C-alpha atoms as a printed R data frame, in Angstrom:
    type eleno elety resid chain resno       x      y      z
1   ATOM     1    CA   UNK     A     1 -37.539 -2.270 27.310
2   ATOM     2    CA   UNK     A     2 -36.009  1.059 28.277
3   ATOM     3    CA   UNK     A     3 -37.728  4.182 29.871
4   ATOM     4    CA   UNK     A     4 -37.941  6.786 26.868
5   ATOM     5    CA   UNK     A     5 -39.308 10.305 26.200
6   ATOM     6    CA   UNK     A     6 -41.179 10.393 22.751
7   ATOM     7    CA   UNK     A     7 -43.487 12.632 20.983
8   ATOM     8    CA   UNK     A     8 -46.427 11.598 18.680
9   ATOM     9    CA   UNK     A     9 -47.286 14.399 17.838
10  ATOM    10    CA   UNK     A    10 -45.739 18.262 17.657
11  ATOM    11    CA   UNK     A    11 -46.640 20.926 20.152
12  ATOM    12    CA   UNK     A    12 -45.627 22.648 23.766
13  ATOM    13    CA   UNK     A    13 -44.047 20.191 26.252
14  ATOM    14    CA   UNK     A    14 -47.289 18.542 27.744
15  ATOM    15    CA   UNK     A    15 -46.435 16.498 24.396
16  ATOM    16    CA   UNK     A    16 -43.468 14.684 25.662
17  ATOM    17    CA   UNK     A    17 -44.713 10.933 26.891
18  ATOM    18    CA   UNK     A    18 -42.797  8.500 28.813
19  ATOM    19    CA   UNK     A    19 -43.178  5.018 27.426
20  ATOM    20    CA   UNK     A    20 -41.151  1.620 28.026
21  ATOM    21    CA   UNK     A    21 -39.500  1.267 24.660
22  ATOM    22    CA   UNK     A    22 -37.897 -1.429 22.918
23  ATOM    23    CA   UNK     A    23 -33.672 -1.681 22.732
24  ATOM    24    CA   UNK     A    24 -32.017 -4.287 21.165
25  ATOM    25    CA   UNK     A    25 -28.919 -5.608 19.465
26  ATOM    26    CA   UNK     A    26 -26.419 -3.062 17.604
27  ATOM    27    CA   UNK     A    27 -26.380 -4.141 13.993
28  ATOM    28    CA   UNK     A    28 -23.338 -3.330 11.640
29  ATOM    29    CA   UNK     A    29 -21.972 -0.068 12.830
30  ATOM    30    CA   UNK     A    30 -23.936  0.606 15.625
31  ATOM    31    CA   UNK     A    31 -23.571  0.371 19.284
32  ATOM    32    CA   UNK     A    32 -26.103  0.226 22.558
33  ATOM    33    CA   UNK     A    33 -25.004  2.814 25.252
34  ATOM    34    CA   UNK     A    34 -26.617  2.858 28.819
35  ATOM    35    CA   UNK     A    35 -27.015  6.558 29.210
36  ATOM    36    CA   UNK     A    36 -25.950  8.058 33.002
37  ATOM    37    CA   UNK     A    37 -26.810 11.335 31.990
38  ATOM    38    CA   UNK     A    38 -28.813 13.478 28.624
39  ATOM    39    CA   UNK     A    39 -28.112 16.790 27.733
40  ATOM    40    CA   UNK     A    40 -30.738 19.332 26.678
41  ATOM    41    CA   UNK     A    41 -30.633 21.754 23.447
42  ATOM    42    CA   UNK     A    42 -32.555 24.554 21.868
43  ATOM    43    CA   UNK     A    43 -32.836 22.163 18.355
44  ATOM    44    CA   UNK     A    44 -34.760 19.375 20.939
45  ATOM    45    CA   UNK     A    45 -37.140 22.157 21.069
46  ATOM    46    CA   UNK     A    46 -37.350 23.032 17.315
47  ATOM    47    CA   UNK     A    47 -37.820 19.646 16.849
48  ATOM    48    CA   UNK     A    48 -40.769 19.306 19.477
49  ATOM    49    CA   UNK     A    49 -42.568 21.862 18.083
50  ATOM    50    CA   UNK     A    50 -42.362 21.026 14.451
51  ATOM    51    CA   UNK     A    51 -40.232 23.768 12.915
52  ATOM    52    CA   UNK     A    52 -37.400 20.728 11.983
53  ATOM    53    CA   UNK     A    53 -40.283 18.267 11.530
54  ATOM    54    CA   UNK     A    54 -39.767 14.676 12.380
55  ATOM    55    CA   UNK     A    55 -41.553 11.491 11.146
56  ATOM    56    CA   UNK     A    56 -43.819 10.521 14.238
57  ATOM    57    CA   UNK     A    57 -43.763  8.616 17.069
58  ATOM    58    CA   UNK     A    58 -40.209  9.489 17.749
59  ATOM    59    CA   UNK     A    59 -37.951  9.330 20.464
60  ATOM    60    CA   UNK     A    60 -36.323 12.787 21.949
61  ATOM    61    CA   UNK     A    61 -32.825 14.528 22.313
62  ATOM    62    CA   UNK     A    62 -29.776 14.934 20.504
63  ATOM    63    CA   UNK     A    63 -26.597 14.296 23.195
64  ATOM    64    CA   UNK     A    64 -25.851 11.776 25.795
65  ATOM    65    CA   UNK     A    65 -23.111  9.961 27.883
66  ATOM    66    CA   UNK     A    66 -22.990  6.726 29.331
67  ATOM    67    CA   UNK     A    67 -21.392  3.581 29.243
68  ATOM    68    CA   UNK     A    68 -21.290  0.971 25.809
69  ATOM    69    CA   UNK     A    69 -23.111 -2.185 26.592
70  ATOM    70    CA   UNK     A    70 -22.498 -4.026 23.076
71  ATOM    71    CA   UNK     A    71 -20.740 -3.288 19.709
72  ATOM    72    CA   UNK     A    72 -21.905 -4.505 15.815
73  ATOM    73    CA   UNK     A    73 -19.971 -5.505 13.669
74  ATOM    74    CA   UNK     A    74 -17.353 -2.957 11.965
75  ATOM    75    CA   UNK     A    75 -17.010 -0.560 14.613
76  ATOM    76    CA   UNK     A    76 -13.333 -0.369 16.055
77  ATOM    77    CA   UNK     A    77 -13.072  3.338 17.802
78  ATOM    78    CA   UNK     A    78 -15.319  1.434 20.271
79  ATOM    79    CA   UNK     A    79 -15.297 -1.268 23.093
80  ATOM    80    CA   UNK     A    80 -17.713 -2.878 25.369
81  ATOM    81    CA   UNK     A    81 -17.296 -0.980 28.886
82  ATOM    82    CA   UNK     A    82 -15.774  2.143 27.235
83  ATOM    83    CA   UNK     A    83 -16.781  5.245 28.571
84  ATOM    84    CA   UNK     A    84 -18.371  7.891 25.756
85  ATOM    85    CA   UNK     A    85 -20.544 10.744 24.840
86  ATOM    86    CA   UNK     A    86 -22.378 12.414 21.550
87  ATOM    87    CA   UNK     A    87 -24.052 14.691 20.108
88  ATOM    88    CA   UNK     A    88 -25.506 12.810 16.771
89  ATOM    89    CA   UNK     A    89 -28.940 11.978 14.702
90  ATOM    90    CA   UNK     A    90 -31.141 10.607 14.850
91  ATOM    91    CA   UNK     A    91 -32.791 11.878 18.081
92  ATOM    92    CA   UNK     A    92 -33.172  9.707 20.433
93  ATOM    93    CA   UNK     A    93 -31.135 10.208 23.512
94  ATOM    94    CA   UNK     A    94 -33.537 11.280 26.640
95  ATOM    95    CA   UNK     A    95 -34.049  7.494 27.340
96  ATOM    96    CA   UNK     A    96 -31.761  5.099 29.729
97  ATOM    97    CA   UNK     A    97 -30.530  3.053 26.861
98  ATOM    98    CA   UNK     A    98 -30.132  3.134 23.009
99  ATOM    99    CA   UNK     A    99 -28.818  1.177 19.967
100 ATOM   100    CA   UNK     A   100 -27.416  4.193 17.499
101 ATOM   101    CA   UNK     A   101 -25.038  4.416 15.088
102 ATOM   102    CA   UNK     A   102 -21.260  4.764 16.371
103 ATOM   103    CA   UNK     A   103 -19.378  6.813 13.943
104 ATOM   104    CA   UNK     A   104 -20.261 10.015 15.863
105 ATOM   105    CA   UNK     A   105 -20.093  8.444 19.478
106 ATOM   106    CA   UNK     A   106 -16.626  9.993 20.884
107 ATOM   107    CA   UNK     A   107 -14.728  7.713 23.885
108 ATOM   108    CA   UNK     A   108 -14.943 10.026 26.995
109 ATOM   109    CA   UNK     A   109 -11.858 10.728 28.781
110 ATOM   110    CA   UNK     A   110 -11.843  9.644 32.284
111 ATOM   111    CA   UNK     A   111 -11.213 12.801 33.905
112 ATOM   112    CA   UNK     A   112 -14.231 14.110 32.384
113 ATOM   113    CA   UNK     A   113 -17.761 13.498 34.214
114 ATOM   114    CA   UNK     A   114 -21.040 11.543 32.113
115 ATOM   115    CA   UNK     A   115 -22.390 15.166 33.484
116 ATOM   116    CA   UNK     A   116 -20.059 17.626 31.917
117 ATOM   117    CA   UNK     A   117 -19.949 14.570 28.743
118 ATOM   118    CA   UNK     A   118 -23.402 14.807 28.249
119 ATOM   119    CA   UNK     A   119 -23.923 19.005 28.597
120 ATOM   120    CA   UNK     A   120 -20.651 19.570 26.312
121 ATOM   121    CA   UNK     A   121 -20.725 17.647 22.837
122 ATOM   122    CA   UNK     A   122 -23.520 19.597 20.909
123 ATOM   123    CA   UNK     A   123 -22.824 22.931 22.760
124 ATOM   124    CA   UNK     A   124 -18.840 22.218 22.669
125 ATOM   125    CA   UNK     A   125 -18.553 20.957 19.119
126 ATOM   126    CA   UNK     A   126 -20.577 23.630 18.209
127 ATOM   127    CA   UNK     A   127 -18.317 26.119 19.609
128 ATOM   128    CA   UNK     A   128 -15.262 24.385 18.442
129 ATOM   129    CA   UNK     A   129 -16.771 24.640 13.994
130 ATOM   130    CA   UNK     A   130 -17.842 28.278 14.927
131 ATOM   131    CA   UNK     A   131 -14.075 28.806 16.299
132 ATOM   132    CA   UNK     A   132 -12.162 26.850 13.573
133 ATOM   133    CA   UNK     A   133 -14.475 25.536 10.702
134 ATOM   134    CA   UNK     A   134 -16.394 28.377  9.683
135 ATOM   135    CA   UNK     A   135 -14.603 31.234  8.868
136 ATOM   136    CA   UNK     A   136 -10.540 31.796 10.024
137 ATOM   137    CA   UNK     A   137 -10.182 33.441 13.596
138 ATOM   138    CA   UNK     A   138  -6.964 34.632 15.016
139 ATOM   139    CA   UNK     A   139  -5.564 36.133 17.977
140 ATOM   140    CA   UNK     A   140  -6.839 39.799 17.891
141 ATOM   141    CA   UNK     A   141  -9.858 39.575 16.334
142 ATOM   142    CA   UNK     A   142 -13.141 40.316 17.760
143 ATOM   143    CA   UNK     A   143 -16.285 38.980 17.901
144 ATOM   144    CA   UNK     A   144 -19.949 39.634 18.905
145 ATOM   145    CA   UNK     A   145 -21.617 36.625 20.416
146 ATOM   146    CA   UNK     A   146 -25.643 36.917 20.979
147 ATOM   147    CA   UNK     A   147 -26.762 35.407 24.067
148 ATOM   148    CA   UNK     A   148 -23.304 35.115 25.655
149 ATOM   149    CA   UNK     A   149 -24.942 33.465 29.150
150 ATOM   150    CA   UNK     A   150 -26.178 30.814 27.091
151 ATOM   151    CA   UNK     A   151 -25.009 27.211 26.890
152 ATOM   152    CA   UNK     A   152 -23.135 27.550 23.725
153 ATOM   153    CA   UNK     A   153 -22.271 31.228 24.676
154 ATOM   154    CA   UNK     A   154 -20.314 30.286 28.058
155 ATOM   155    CA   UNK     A   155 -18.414 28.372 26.137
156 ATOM   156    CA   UNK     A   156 -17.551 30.659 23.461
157 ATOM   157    CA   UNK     A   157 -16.868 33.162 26.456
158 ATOM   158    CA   UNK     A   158 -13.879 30.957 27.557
159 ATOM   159    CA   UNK     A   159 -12.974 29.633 24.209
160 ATOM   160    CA   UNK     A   160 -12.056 33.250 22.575
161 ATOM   161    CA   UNK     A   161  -9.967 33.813 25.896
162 ATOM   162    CA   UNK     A   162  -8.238 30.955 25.284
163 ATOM   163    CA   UNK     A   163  -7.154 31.705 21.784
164 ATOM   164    CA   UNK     A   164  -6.529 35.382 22.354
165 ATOM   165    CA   UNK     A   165 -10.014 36.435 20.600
166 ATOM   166    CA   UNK     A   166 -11.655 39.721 21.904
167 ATOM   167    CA   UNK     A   167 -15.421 38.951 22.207
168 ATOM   168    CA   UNK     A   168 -18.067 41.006 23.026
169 ATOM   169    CA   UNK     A   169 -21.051 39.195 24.557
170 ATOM   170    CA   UNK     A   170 -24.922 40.184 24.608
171 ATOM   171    CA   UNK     A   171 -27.381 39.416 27.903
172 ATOM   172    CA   UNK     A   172 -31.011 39.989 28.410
173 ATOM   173    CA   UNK     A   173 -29.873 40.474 32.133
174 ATOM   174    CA   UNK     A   174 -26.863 42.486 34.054
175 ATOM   175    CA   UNK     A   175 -26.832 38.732 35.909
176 ATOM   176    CA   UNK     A   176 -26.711 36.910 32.684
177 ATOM   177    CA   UNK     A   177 -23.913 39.856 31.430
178 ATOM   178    CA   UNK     A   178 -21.656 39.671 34.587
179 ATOM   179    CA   UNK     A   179 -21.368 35.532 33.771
180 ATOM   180    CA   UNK     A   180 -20.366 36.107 30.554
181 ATOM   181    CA   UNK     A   181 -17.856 38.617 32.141
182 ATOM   182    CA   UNK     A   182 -16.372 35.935 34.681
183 ATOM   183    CA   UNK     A   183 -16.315 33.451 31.638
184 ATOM   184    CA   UNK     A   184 -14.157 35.239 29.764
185 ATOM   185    CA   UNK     A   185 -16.005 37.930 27.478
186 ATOM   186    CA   UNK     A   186 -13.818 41.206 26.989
187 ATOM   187    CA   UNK     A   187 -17.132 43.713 27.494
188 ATOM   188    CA   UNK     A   188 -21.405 42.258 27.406
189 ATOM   189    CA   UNK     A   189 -24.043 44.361 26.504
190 ATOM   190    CA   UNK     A   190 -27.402 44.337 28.079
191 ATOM   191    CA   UNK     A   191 -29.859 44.499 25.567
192 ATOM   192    CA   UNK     A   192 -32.874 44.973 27.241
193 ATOM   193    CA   UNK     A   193 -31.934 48.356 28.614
194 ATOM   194    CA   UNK     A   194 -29.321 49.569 25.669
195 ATOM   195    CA   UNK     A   195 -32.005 50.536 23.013
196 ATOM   196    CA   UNK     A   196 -29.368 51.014 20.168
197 ATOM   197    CA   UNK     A   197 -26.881 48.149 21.144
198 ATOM   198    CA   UNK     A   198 -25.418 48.014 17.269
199 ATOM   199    CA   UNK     A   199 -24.259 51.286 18.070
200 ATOM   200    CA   UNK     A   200 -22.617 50.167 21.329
201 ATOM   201    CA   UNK     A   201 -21.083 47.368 19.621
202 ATOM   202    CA   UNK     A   202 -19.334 50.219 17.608
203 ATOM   203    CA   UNK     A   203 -18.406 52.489 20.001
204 ATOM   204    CA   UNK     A   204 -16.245 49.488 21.765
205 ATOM   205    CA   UNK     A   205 -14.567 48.372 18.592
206 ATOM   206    CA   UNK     A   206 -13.803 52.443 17.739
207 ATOM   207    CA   UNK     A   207 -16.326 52.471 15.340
208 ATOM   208    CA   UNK     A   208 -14.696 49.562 13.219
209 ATOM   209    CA   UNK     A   209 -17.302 46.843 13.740
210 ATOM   210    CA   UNK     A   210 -16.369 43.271 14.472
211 ATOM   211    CA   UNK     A   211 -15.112 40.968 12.190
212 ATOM   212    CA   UNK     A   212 -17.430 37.883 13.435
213 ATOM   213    CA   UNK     A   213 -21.136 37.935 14.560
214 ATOM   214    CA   UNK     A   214 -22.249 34.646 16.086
215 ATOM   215    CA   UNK     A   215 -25.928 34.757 16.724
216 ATOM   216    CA   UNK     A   216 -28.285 31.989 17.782
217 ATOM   217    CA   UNK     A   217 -30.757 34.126 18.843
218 ATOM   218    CA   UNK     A   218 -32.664 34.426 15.268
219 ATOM   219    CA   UNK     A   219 -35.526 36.964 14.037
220 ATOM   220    CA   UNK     A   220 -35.014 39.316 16.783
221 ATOM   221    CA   UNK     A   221 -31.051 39.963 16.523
222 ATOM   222    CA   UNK     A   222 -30.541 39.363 12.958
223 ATOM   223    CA   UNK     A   223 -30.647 43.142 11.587
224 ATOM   224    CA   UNK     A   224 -28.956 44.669 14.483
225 ATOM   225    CA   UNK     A   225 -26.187 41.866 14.081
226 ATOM   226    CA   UNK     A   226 -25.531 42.538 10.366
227 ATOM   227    CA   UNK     A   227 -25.112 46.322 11.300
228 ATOM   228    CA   UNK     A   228 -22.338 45.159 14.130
229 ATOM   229    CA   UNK     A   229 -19.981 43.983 11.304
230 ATOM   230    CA   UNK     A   230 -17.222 45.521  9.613
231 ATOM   231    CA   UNK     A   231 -16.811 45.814  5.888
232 ATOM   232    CA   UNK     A   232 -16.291 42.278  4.783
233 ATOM   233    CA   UNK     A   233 -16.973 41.087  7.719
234 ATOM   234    CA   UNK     A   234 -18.876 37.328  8.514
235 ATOM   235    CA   UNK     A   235 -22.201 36.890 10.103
236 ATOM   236    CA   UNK     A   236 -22.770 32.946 11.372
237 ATOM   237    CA   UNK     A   237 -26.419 32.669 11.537
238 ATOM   238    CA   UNK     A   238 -26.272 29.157 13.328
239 ATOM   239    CA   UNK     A   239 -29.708 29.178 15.531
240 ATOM   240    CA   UNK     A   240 -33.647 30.670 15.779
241 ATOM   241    CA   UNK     A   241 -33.965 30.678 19.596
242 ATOM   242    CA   UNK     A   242 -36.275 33.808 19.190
243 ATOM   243    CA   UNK     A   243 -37.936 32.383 15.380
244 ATOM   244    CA   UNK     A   244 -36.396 32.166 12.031
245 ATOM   245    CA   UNK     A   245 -34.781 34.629 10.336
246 ATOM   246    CA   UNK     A   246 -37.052 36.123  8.052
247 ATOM   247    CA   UNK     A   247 -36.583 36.509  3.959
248 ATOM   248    CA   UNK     A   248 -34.226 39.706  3.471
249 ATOM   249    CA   UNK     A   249 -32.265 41.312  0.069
250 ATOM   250    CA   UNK     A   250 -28.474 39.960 -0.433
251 ATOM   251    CA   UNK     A   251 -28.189 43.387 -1.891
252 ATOM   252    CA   UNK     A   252 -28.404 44.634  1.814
253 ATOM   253    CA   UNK     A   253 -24.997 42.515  2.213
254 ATOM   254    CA   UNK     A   254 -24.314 44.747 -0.488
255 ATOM   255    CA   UNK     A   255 -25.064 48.006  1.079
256 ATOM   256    CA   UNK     A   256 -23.509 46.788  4.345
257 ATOM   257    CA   UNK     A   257 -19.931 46.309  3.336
258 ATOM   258    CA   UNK     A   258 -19.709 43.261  1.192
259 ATOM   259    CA   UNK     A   259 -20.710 41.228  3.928
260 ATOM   260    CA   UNK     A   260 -20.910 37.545  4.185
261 ATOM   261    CA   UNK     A   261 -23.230 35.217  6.083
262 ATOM   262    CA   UNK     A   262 -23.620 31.066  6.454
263 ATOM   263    CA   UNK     A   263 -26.035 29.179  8.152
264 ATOM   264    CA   UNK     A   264 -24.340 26.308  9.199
265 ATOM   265    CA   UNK     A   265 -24.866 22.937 11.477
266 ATOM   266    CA   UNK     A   266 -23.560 20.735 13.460
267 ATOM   267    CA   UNK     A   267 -24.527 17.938 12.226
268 ATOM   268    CA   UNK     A   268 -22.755 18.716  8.429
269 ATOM   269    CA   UNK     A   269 -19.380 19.637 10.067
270 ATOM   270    CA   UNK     A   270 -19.624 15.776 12.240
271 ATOM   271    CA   UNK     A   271 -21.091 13.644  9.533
272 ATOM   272    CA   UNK     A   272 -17.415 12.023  8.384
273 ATOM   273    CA   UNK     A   273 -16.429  9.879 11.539
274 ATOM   274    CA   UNK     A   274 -12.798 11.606 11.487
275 ATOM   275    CA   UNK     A   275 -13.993 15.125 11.461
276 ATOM   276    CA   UNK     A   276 -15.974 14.452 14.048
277 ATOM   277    CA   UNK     A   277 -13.438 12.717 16.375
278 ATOM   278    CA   UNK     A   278 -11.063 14.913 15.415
279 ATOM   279    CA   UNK     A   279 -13.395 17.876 16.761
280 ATOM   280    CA   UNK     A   280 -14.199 16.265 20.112
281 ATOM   281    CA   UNK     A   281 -10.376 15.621 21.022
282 ATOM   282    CA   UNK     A   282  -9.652 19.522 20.290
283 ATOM   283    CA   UNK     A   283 -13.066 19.697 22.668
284 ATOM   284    CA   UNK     A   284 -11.656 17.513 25.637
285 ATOM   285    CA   UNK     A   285  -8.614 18.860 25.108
286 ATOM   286    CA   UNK     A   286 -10.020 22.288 25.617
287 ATOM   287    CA   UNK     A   287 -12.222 21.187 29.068
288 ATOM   288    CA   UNK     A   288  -9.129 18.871 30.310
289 ATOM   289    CA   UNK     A   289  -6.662 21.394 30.219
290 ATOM   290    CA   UNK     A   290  -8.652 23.909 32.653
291 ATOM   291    CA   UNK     A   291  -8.866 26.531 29.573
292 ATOM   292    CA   UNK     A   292 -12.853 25.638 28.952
293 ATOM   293    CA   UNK     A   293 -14.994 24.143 32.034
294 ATOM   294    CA   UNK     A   294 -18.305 23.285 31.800
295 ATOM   295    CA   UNK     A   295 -20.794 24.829 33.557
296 ATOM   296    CA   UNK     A   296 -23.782 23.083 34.811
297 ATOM   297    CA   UNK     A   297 -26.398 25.157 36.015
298 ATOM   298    CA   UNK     A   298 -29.607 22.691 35.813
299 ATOM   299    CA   UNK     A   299 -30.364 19.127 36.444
300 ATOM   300    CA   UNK     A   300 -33.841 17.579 36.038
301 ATOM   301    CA   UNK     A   301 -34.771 13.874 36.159
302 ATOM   302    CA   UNK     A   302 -35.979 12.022 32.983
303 ATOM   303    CA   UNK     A   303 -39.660 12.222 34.310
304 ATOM   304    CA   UNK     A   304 -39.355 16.350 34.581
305 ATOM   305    CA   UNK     A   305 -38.345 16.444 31.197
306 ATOM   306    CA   UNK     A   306 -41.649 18.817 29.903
307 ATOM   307    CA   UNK     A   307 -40.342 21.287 33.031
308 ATOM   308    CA   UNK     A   308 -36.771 21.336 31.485
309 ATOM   309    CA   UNK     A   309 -37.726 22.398 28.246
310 ATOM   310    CA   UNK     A   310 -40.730 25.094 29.522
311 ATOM   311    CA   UNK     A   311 -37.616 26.418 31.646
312 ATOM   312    CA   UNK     A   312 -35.075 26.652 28.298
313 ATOM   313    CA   UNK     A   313 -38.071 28.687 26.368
314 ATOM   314    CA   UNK     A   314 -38.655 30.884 29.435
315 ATOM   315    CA   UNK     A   315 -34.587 31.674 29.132
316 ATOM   316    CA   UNK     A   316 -34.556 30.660 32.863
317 ATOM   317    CA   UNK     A   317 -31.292 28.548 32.269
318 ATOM   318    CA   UNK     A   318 -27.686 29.367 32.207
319 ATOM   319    CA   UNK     A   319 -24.702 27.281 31.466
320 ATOM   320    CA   UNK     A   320 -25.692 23.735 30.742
321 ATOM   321    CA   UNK     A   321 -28.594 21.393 31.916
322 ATOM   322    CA   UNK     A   322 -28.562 17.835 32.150
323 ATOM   323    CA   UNK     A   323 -31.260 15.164 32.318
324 ATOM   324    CA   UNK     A   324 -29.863 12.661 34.803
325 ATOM   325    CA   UNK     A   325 -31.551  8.704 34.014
């Protein structure tokens, strides 16, 4: 019996209950990790709340890193005593042990913390299919991130640098704008006191547009984002933070410049094993070289887990934050 966050039933955090919970043997393709540390995501909270319903009781969270206690039968990427990190279904994660399934489970290089493993999968894999499995980026194109500050946006910040990509960043905050600024964005907008930020988007590309929106942010962005993009240019809807998109025309893609738009996730660009691995080690890569580092701004316990989430709906978090078990 492991300590394990579960919900039985959707709502706010005072939903989240901490039971002992049963862990047992991995079966064929599966392994049991003991988790040092959890990582904490915006689709944890869709899933609390119901808008990507689950079939209840069900344990919580999407990303982890630990250590593997036990292997089943079949799995060979894996040892017993290897070091490793995730993101992967089902959820499950915010507990101190699990048996899950191993295909997605990535060995963790040694020079890179069960901290930094367990903030960086979802957010960094993420930011590696929005980079190079969506739509083609090169050096000297330009992109508009929403939410720059955030955990997948630091990243991104840093990423573009990396790869010579100019991108433009959005804030609620001039705090939350200068990070983005000392993570690598070219300019960052603060959207709560430029009224008509489409425009300002525009006025730093020389009235071209972008060629990229990347916007997690949902209902609130989504119009001003489409007007942000040049003709033919791609809008990757990948997140609701602020509610769903809601039901629009394709004929305004139309109107807009033969635009194009995808909602992707994560979890269809790492459902083959070898995509998946094959994503993490350009991810590691990335964070071991110096050219991404992962920024961990907040650390609750296991037990605080209801505080973590009211404090990622509040947007009081930057960077990262970690559950440590």
């Amino acid at each position: 019996m492991v300590k394990t966050v579960i919900i039985e039933e959707h709502g706010g955090p005072e939903k989240f209950k901490i039971v002992d919970w049963p862990v047992g043997e991995p079966g064929p393709g599966e392994i049991r990790i003991r988790h040092h540390a959890c990582g904490l995501n915006f689709i944890d909270v869709y899933q609390r709340t119901g808008l990507y319903p689950m079939q209840l009781p069900h344990a919580m969270g999407m990303e982890g890193a630990g250590v593997v206690e036990a292997v089943g039968e079949g799995v060979t990427h894996l040892k017993v005593g290897d070091r490793a990190a995730y993101a992967a279904m089902p959820p499950g994660a915010y507990c101190e042990a699990r048996v899950m399934p191993a295909a997605q489970v990535c060995p963790l290089p040694d020079e890179i913390s069960f901290e930094e493993g367990a903030a960086m999968m979802l957010k960094g894999l993420t930011t590696q299919y929005l980079f190079h499995r969506t739509t083609p980026l090169k050096a000297g194109d330009t992109v508009l991130f929403q939410a720059a500050a955030g955990g997948v946006g630091l990243l991104a910040c840093q990423w573009a640098k990396s790869e010579g990509i100019t991108l433009i960043g959005t804030a609620s905050t001039d705090e939350k704008c200068d990070l983005a600024l000392e993570h690598g964005a070219a300019h960052c907008i603060n959207y709560d006191e430029v009224e008509d930020w489409p425009a300002k988007v525009r006025e730093l590309t020389g009235g071209a547009g972008v060629d990229v929106v990347m916007d997690a942010v949902g209902a609130d962005t989504f119009e001003g984002s489409l007007n942000c993009l040049k003709p033919l240019g791609m809008m990757i809807s990948f997140g609701n933070a602020s509610g769903p998109v809601p039901p629009f025309s394709l004929a305004t893609l139309g109107a807009k410049g033969s635009l194009k738009i995808t909602r992707p996730t994560l979890f269809t660009h790492i459902a083959k094993h070898e995509d998946c691995q094959e994503m993490a080690r350009m991810l590691f890569g990335k964070v071991a070289s110096g050219a991404v580092k992962i920024r961990i701004d907040q650390a609750f316990t296991l037990d605080n887990v209801a505080d973590a989430h009211r404090a990622l709906e509040a947007r009081l978090t930057t960077g990262q934050t970690v559950l440590t078990v």
